Amino acid sequence: MYLHGSSTINEQGHLQIGGCDTLELKEQYGTPLYIMDEQLIRQRCREYMDAFRATGMQFQVAYASKAFCTMAICRIVEEEGLSLDVVSEGELYTALEAGFPAARIHFHGNNKTPDELEMALDAQIGCFVVDNFIELQMLNAIAAEKGLKPAILLRVTPGVEAHTHEFISTGQEDSKFGFDIGNGSAEEAVKQAHQLPHVELLGLHSHIGSQIFEVDGFEVAAQRVADFARQLQQEAGVSFKVINLGGGFGIRYIEEDTPLAAHTYVEAIANAVKQQFAGLEGELPQIWIEPGRSIVGDAGTTLYTIGTSKDIPGVRKYVSVDGGMTDNPRPALYDAKYEALLANRVNDEPSELVSIAGKCCESGDMLIWDIELAEPVAGDLLAVPCTGAYNYSMASNYNRIRRPAVVLVNDGQSDLIVERESFEDITRKDVVPARLRASVTSRS
Ligand SMILES: *Cc1c(COP(=O)(O)O)cnc(C)c1O
């Protein structure tokens, strides 16, 4: 069993994270519980920052907050010197509430509403990543009304699509995002943006995919974007200060996953950009990247209590936990794979093949198919590592299940960073029209 970050096995054979015994965390906070390893989050941030410092280039590392967006995580990445990507007014609101410096916030998305653009303009965020012509014109118009000139990047699709172990180089990319380089719309967008009086074109952005384990996709994307930038610089005199190559750096969910070190990706990207701009006049552009999953993914562990099981002789044994697709929709959505361990007796030899089921009313609510565990029984604690990214942020109240608490652990200390939802939270937004009220008075 691979133990991530500060996870260890203590003398009682309990899983310990950030110096905190998971059994004690269960006692204090209940289950299901998301546990975030602060030290590992900070380490991941520093790996990217240090790798860029070593290249000698100017850079920004922006945490893609959609992976896990709470006020406490905004504070941590802020302290580590990262910038922050947001994709909605809710994420922007969270960042601003957390006191994240607006100048280091970047706004993404293929359908930013006029309200979102206004809110972000009023907050004077650092940069808009403009996705399409309508947004470009709308941003220019709203900025004109406010007498502002926001910095923008244009999101381009370089015709590279990456999936984990391979990348596909496509001519015309079929994507809802961005301006296509291949069909000339990216060039048109650059020319428009260059002429609009109320936007300042800083550079170009591309994001090729997620959970990527190879550098080739990034290299090809960097080459294509840089090549495109160079061409426009030579032909149209447009200079670009920033090349943003997005996120998507892979992490280890299961033993077989083989992620690369942050510096490997960073060096490959930096070299590709340097090569393309070698011999050109002017300064090298800054490189920006946007890791999400690889900042918080392996820092998260979900702790469940095991409840019932169902043994179907000759078929399989289902073992159920007190959470499921409501706190981790990734297996149901993407067929994502996870490992697990019995946190209250980690050293017991795995002896039984079981499948871990969630408690929702969906046959598809399975967290793990076929995993060897040491005969799990009701009351055992199941820890599922690597749930820091796209778990809490995608959690739902399906079946009116309350969203779990999130605790941040570090050096023997645990702090609640998101409270467990209460029953009142569950009905907080319900409204019973007057004509139906009689039927609910019996409880009050
Ligand atoms: C989702 C996303 C990211 C982060 O992706 P990860 O796989 O979590 O690193 C970065 N940039 C953009 C534009 C994205 O959509």
PDB file of C-alpha atoms in Angstrom, residues 140-339:
ATOM      1  CA  ASN A 140     -14.644  45.386 -23.907  1.00  0.00           C
ATOM      2  CA  ALA A 141     -18.065  47.057 -23.708  1.00  0.00           C
ATOM      3  CA  ILE A 142     -18.550  46.583 -19.964  1.00  0.00           C
ATOM      4  CA  ALA A 143     -14.962  47.654 -19.274  1.00  0.00           C
ATOM      5  CA  ALA A 144     -15.581  50.784 -21.394  1.00  0.00           C
ATOM      6  CA  GLU A 145     -18.619  51.711 -19.260  1.00  0.00           C
ATOM      7  CA  LYS A 146     -16.480  51.402 -16.169  1.00  0.00           C
ATOM      8  CA  GLY A 147     -13.484  53.164 -17.672  1.00  0.00           C
ATOM      9  CA  LEU A 148     -11.313  50.083 -17.185  1.00  0.00           C
ATOM     10  CA  LYS A 149      -8.850  48.192 -19.354  1.00  0.00           C
ATOM     11  CA  PRO A 150      -8.554  44.630 -18.044  1.00  0.00           C
ATOM     12  CA  ALA A 151      -5.693  42.346 -19.001  1.00  0.00           C
ATOM     13  CA  ILE A 152      -6.736  39.344 -21.051  1.00  0.00           C
ATOM     14  CA  LEU A 153      -5.382  36.104 -22.403  1.00  0.00           C
ATOM     15  CA  LEU A 154      -7.059  34.461 -25.366  1.00  0.00           C
ATOM     16  CA  ARG A 155      -7.782  30.788 -24.941  1.00  0.00           C
ATOM     17  CA  VAL A 156      -6.691  28.955 -28.082  1.00  0.00           C
ATOM     18  CA  THR A 157      -7.094  25.325 -29.091  1.00  0.00           C
ATOM     19  CA  PRO A 158      -3.781  24.161 -30.480  1.00  0.00           C
ATOM     20  CA  GLY A 159      -5.115  20.864 -31.796  1.00  0.00           C
ATOM     21  CA  VAL A 160      -3.655  18.715 -29.044  1.00  0.00           C
ATOM     22  CA  GLU A 161      -5.776  16.508 -26.866  1.00  0.00           C
ATOM     23  CA  ALA A 162      -4.166  14.581 -24.050  1.00  0.00           C
ATOM     24  CA  HIS A 163      -5.489  11.614 -22.154  1.00  0.00           C
ATOM     25  CA  THR A 164      -3.323  10.203 -19.415  1.00  0.00           C
ATOM     26  CA  HIS A 165      -0.740   8.188 -21.361  1.00  0.00           C
ATOM     27  CA  GLU A 166      -1.122   9.484 -24.878  1.00  0.00           C
ATOM     28  CA  PHE A 167      -1.928  12.647 -26.653  1.00  0.00           C
ATOM     29  CA  ILE A 168      -3.813  13.006 -29.862  1.00  0.00           C
ATOM     30  CA  SER A 169      -2.763  15.614 -32.298  1.00  0.00           C
ATOM     31  CA  THR A 170      -5.871  16.735 -34.120  1.00  0.00           C
ATOM     32  CA  GLY A 171      -6.212  19.205 -36.958  1.00  0.00           C
ATOM     33  CA  GLN A 172      -9.453  20.971 -36.220  1.00  0.00           C
ATOM     34  CA  GLU A 173     -10.306  20.535 -32.597  1.00  0.00           C
ATOM     35  CA  ASP A 174     -13.896  19.761 -31.739  1.00  0.00           C
ATOM     36  CA  SER A 175     -14.154  21.535 -28.399  1.00  0.00           C
ATOM     37  CA  LYS A 176     -16.521  23.977 -26.752  1.00  0.00           C
ATOM     38  CA  PHE A 177     -13.523  25.943 -25.503  1.00  0.00           C
ATOM     39  CA  GLY A 178     -11.429  28.599 -27.123  1.00  0.00           C
ATOM     40  CA  PHE A 179     -10.369  29.966 -30.501  1.00  0.00           C
ATOM     41  CA  ASP A 180      -9.082  27.415 -32.962  1.00  0.00           C
ATOM     42  CA  ILE A 181      -5.579  28.028 -34.315  1.00  0.00           C
ATOM     43  CA  GLY A 182      -6.080  25.687 -37.262  1.00  0.00           C
ATOM     44  CA  ASN A 183      -9.095  27.425 -38.815  1.00  0.00           C
ATOM     45  CA  GLY A 184      -7.857  30.978 -38.373  1.00  0.00           C
ATOM     46  CA  SER A 185     -10.258  32.070 -35.637  1.00  0.00           C
ATOM     47  CA  ALA A 186      -7.421  32.464 -33.135  1.00  0.00           C
ATOM     48  CA  GLU A 187      -5.658  34.852 -35.498  1.00  0.00           C
ATOM     49  CA  GLU A 188      -8.873  36.804 -35.994  1.00  0.00           C
ATOM     50  CA  ALA A 189      -9.335  37.002 -32.200  1.00  0.00           C
ATOM     51  CA  VAL A 190      -5.812  38.314 -31.685  1.00  0.00           C
ATOM     52  CA  LYS A 191      -6.363  41.022 -34.274  1.00  0.00           C
ATOM     53  CA  GLN A 192      -9.712  42.049 -32.788  1.00  0.00           C
ATOM     54  CA  ALA A 193      -8.369  42.093 -29.247  1.00  0.00           C
ATOM     55  CA  HIS A 194      -5.368  44.108 -30.331  1.00  0.00           C
ATOM     56  CA  GLN A 195      -7.670  46.816 -31.695  1.00  0.00           C
ATOM     57  CA  LEU A 196     -10.208  46.957 -28.874  1.00  0.00           C
ATOM     58  CA  PRO A 197      -9.552  49.989 -26.669  1.00  0.00           C
ATOM     59  CA  HIS A 198     -10.761  48.472 -23.417  1.00  0.00           C
ATOM     60  CA  VAL A 199      -8.848  45.228 -23.198  1.00  0.00           C
ATOM     61  CA  GLU A 200      -5.118  44.726 -22.917  1.00  0.00           C
ATOM     62  CA  LEU A 201      -3.988  41.602 -24.720  1.00  0.00           C
ATOM     63  CA  LEU A 202      -1.348  39.977 -22.513  1.00  0.00           C
ATOM     64  CA  GLY A 203      -1.012  36.646 -24.233  1.00  0.00           C
ATOM     65  CA  LEU A 204      -2.361  33.233 -25.078  1.00  0.00           C
ATOM     66  CA  HIS A 205      -3.722  30.323 -23.113  1.00  0.00           C
ATOM     67  CA  SER A 206      -4.157  26.631 -23.840  1.00  0.00           C
ATOM     68  CA  HIS A 207      -5.279  23.690 -21.719  1.00  0.00           C
ATOM     69  CA  ILE A 208      -4.986  20.267 -23.307  1.00  0.00           C
ATOM     70  CA  GLY A 209      -6.592  17.872 -20.844  1.00  0.00           C
ATOM     71  CA  SER A 210      -6.323  16.325 -17.422  1.00  0.00           C
ATOM     72  CA  GLN A 211      -4.516  13.571 -15.496  1.00  0.00           C
ATOM     73  CA  ILE A 212      -1.658  13.568 -18.045  1.00  0.00           C
ATOM     74  CA  PHE A 213       1.426  11.437 -17.375  1.00  0.00           C
ATOM     75  CA  GLU A 214       3.668  12.415 -20.291  1.00  0.00           C
ATOM     76  CA  VAL A 215       5.370  15.618 -21.349  1.00  0.00           C
ATOM     77  CA  ASP A 216       4.888  15.237 -25.114  1.00  0.00           C
ATOM     78  CA  GLY A 217       1.382  16.713 -25.186  1.00  0.00           C
ATOM     79  CA  PHE A 218       2.558  19.795 -23.279  1.00  0.00           C
ATOM     80  CA  GLU A 219       5.623  20.120 -25.506  1.00  0.00           C
ATOM     81  CA  VAL A 220       3.591  19.982 -28.698  1.00  0.00           C
ATOM     82  CA  ALA A 221       1.005  22.411 -27.302  1.00  0.00           C
ATOM     83  CA  ALA A 222       3.767  24.770 -26.146  1.00  0.00           C
ATOM     84  CA  GLN A 223       5.405  24.578 -29.558  1.00  0.00           C
ATOM     85  CA  ARG A 224       2.169  25.260 -31.426  1.00  0.00           C
ATOM     86  CA  VAL A 225       1.079  28.120 -29.210  1.00  0.00           C
ATOM     87  CA  ALA A 226       4.562  29.645 -29.208  1.00  0.00           C
ATOM     88  CA  ASP A 227       4.869  29.180 -32.952  1.00  0.00           C
ATOM     89  CA  PHE A 228       1.520  30.891 -33.462  1.00  0.00           C
ATOM     90  CA  ALA A 229       2.586  33.746 -31.156  1.00  0.00           C
ATOM     91  CA  ARG A 230       5.873  34.143 -32.986  1.00  0.00           C
ATOM     92  CA  GLN A 231       4.159  34.288 -36.361  1.00  0.00           C
ATOM     93  CA  LEU A 232       1.785  37.025 -35.241  1.00  0.00           C
ATOM     94  CA  GLN A 233       4.661  38.909 -33.701  1.00  0.00           C
ATOM     95  CA  GLN A 234       6.550  38.846 -36.983  1.00  0.00           C
ATOM     96  CA  GLU A 235       3.575  39.469 -39.286  1.00  0.00           C
ATOM     97  CA  ALA A 236       1.302  41.740 -37.283  1.00  0.00           C
ATOM     98  CA  GLY A 237       3.628  43.235 -34.721  1.00  0.00           C
ATOM     99  CA  VAL A 238       1.621  41.835 -31.806  1.00  0.00           C
ATOM    100  CA  SER A 239       3.817  40.920 -28.898  1.00  0.00           C
ATOM    101  CA  PHE A 240       2.797  38.515 -26.189  1.00  0.00           C
ATOM    102  CA  LYS A 241       3.937  38.825 -22.614  1.00  0.00           C
ATOM    103  CA  VAL A 242       2.376  35.582 -21.417  1.00  0.00           C
ATOM    104  CA  ILE A 243       2.039  32.024 -22.634  1.00  0.00           C
ATOM    105  CA  ASN A 244      -0.260  30.019 -20.353  1.00  0.00           C
ATOM    106  CA  LEU A 245      -0.178  26.247 -20.800  1.00  0.00           C
ATOM    107  CA  GLY A 246      -2.972  25.303 -18.438  1.00  0.00           C
ATOM    108  CA  GLY A 247      -3.096  22.361 -16.062  1.00  0.00           C
ATOM    109  CA  GLY A 248      -3.663  18.638 -16.281  1.00  0.00           C
ATOM    110  CA  PHE A 249      -0.576  17.235 -14.560  1.00  0.00           C
ATOM    111  CA  GLY A 250      -1.269  13.667 -13.483  1.00  0.00           C
ATOM    112  CA  ILE A 251      -1.280  12.255  -9.967  1.00  0.00           C
ATOM    113  CA  ARG A 252      -1.048   8.798  -8.451  1.00  0.00           C
ATOM    114  CA  TYR A 253      -4.512   7.460  -7.608  1.00  0.00           C
ATOM    115  CA  ILE A 254      -3.534   3.814  -7.683  1.00  0.00           C
ATOM    116  CA  GLU A 255      -0.230   1.999  -7.402  1.00  0.00           C
ATOM    117  CA  GLU A 256       0.130   1.603 -11.195  1.00  0.00           C
ATOM    118  CA  ASP A 257      -0.130   5.333 -11.873  1.00  0.00           C
ATOM    119  CA  THR A 258       3.236   6.856 -12.668  1.00  0.00           C
ATOM    120  CA  PRO A 259       3.076  10.642 -12.466  1.00  0.00           C
ATOM    121  CA  LEU A 260       6.103  12.727 -13.390  1.00  0.00           C
ATOM    122  CA  ALA A 261       7.735  15.162 -11.011  1.00  0.00           C
ATOM    123  CA  ALA A 262       6.580  18.778 -11.280  1.00  0.00           C
ATOM    124  CA  HIS A 263      10.013  19.883 -12.492  1.00  0.00           C
ATOM    125  CA  THR A 264       9.879  17.439 -15.401  1.00  0.00           C
ATOM    126  CA  TYR A 265       6.733  19.061 -16.796  1.00  0.00           C
ATOM    127  CA  VAL A 266       7.976  22.559 -16.023  1.00  0.00           C
ATOM    128  CA  GLU A 267      11.361  22.057 -17.690  1.00  0.00           C
ATOM    129  CA  ALA A 268       9.775  20.558 -20.801  1.00  0.00           C
ATOM    130  CA  ILE A 269       7.348  23.464 -21.112  1.00  0.00           C
ATOM    131  CA  ALA A 270      10.023  26.083 -20.430  1.00  0.00           C
ATOM    132  CA  ASN A 271      12.389  24.546 -22.969  1.00  0.00           C
ATOM    133  CA  ALA A 272       9.720  24.350 -25.652  1.00  0.00           C
ATOM    134  CA  VAL A 273       8.841  28.035 -25.202  1.00  0.00           C
ATOM    135  CA  LYS A 274      12.504  29.091 -25.062  1.00  0.00           C
ATOM    136  CA  GLN A 275      13.238  27.225 -28.282  1.00  0.00           C
ATOM    137  CA  GLN A 276      10.354  28.794 -30.149  1.00  0.00           C
ATOM    138  CA  PHE A 277      11.311  32.315 -29.124  1.00  0.00           C
ATOM    139  CA  ALA A 278      15.073  31.901 -29.558  1.00  0.00           C
ATOM    140  CA  GLY A 279      16.434  34.515 -31.930  1.00  0.00           C
ATOM    141  CA  LEU A 280      13.299  36.648 -31.758  1.00  0.00           C
ATOM    142  CA  GLU A 281      13.483  40.245 -30.667  1.00  0.00           C
ATOM    143  CA  GLY A 282      12.076  41.271 -27.322  1.00  0.00           C
ATOM    144  CA  GLU A 283      11.808  39.566 -23.982  1.00  0.00           C
ATOM    145  CA  LEU A 284      10.875  35.945 -23.554  1.00  0.00           C
ATOM    146  CA  PRO A 285       7.220  35.691 -22.589  1.00  0.00           C
ATOM    147  CA  GLN A 286       6.319  34.658 -19.061  1.00  0.00           C
ATOM    148  CA  ILE A 287       5.051  31.135 -18.637  1.00  0.00           C
ATOM    149  CA  TRP A 288       1.939  30.529 -16.596  1.00  0.00           C
ATOM    150  CA  ILE A 289       0.513  27.148 -15.648  1.00  0.00           C
ATOM    151  CA  GLU A 290      -2.649  26.084 -13.807  1.00  0.00           C
ATOM    152  CA  PRO A 291      -2.352  22.884 -11.812  1.00  0.00           C
ATOM    153  CA  GLY A 292      -5.482  21.869  -9.892  1.00  0.00           C
ATOM    154  CA  ARG A 293      -5.562  18.140  -9.263  1.00  0.00           C
ATOM    155  CA  SER A 294      -1.802  17.907  -8.689  1.00  0.00           C
ATOM    156  CA  ILE A 295      -1.917  20.530  -5.910  1.00  0.00           C
ATOM    157  CA  VAL A 296      -4.656  18.983  -3.770  1.00  0.00           C
ATOM    158  CA  GLY A 297      -5.459  15.527  -5.165  1.00  0.00           C
ATOM    159  CA  ASP A 298      -3.143  13.257  -3.229  1.00  0.00           C
ATOM    160  CA  ALA A 299      -3.395  15.452  -0.128  1.00  0.00           C
ATOM    161  CA  GLY A 300      -7.002  14.359   0.411  1.00  0.00           C
ATOM    162  CA  THR A 301      -8.254  11.171   2.069  1.00  0.00           C
ATOM    163  CA  THR A 302     -11.884  10.283   2.678  1.00  0.00           C
ATOM    164  CA  LEU A 303     -12.674   8.392   5.851  1.00  0.00           C
ATOM    165  CA  TYR A 304     -15.807   6.228   5.935  1.00  0.00           C
ATOM    166  CA  THR A 305     -17.374   3.869   8.464  1.00  0.00           C
ATOM    167  CA  ILE A 306     -18.216   0.452   7.100  1.00  0.00           C
ATOM    168  CA  GLY A 307     -21.791  -0.676   7.609  1.00  0.00           C
ATOM    169  CA  THR A 308     -23.633  -3.536   5.970  1.00  0.00           C
ATOM    170  CA  SER A 309     -22.381  -6.135   3.534  1.00  0.00           C
ATOM    171  CA  LYS A 310     -23.975  -8.530   1.104  1.00  0.00           C
ATOM    172  CA  ASP A 311     -22.196 -11.712   0.115  1.00  0.00           C
ATOM    173  CA  ILE A 312     -23.416 -13.356  -3.075  1.00  0.00           C
ATOM    174  CA  PRO A 313     -21.642 -16.721  -3.104  1.00  0.00           C
ATOM    175  CA  GLY A 314     -19.704 -17.274  -6.293  1.00  0.00           C
ATOM    176  CA  VAL A 315     -20.411 -13.735  -7.470  1.00  0.00           C
ATOM    177  CA  ARG A 316     -19.054 -11.032  -5.183  1.00  0.00           C
ATOM    178  CA  LYS A 317     -19.241  -9.453  -1.767  1.00  0.00           C
ATOM    179  CA  TYR A 318     -20.543  -5.914  -1.504  1.00  0.00           C
ATOM    180  CA  VAL A 319     -19.351  -3.912   1.494  1.00  0.00           C
ATOM    181  CA  SER A 320     -21.152  -0.608   2.048  1.00  0.00           C
ATOM    182  CA  VAL A 321     -19.856   2.636   3.515  1.00  0.00           C
ATOM    183  CA  ASP A 322     -21.667   5.657   4.940  1.00  0.00           C
ATOM    184  CA  GLY A 323     -20.956   7.840   1.884  1.00  0.00           C
ATOM    185  CA  GLY A 324     -20.570   7.241  -1.827  1.00  0.00           C
ATOM    186  CA  MET A 325     -21.275   9.098  -5.050  1.00  0.00           C
ATOM    187  CA  THR A 326     -22.483  12.104  -3.063  1.00  0.00           C
ATOM    188  CA  ASP A 327     -18.976  12.733  -1.708  1.00  0.00           C
ATOM    189  CA  ASN A 328     -17.055  11.101  -4.568  1.00  0.00           C
ATOM    190  CA  PRO A 329     -18.876  11.075  -7.907  1.00  0.00           C
ATOM    191  CA  ARG A 330     -15.731  10.298  -9.922  1.00  0.00           C
ATOM    192  CA  PRO A 331     -16.081   6.491 -10.105  1.00  0.00           C
ATOM    193  CA  ALA A 332     -19.678   6.855 -11.329  1.00  0.00           C
ATOM    194  CA  LEU A 333     -18.828   9.725 -13.686  1.00  0.00           C
ATOM    195  CA  TYR A 334     -15.508   8.654 -15.139  1.00  0.00           C
ATOM    196  CA  ASP A 335     -15.016   5.092 -14.017  1.00  0.00           C
ATOM    197  CA  ALA A 336     -12.208   6.480 -11.850  1.00  0.00           C
ATOM    198  CA  LYS A 337     -10.153   3.979  -9.834  1.00  0.00           C
ATOM    199  CA  TYR A 338      -9.235   4.273  -6.171  1.00  0.00           C
ATOM    200  CA  GLU A 339      -7.431   2.214  -3.577  1.00  0.00           C
TER     201      GLU A 339
END
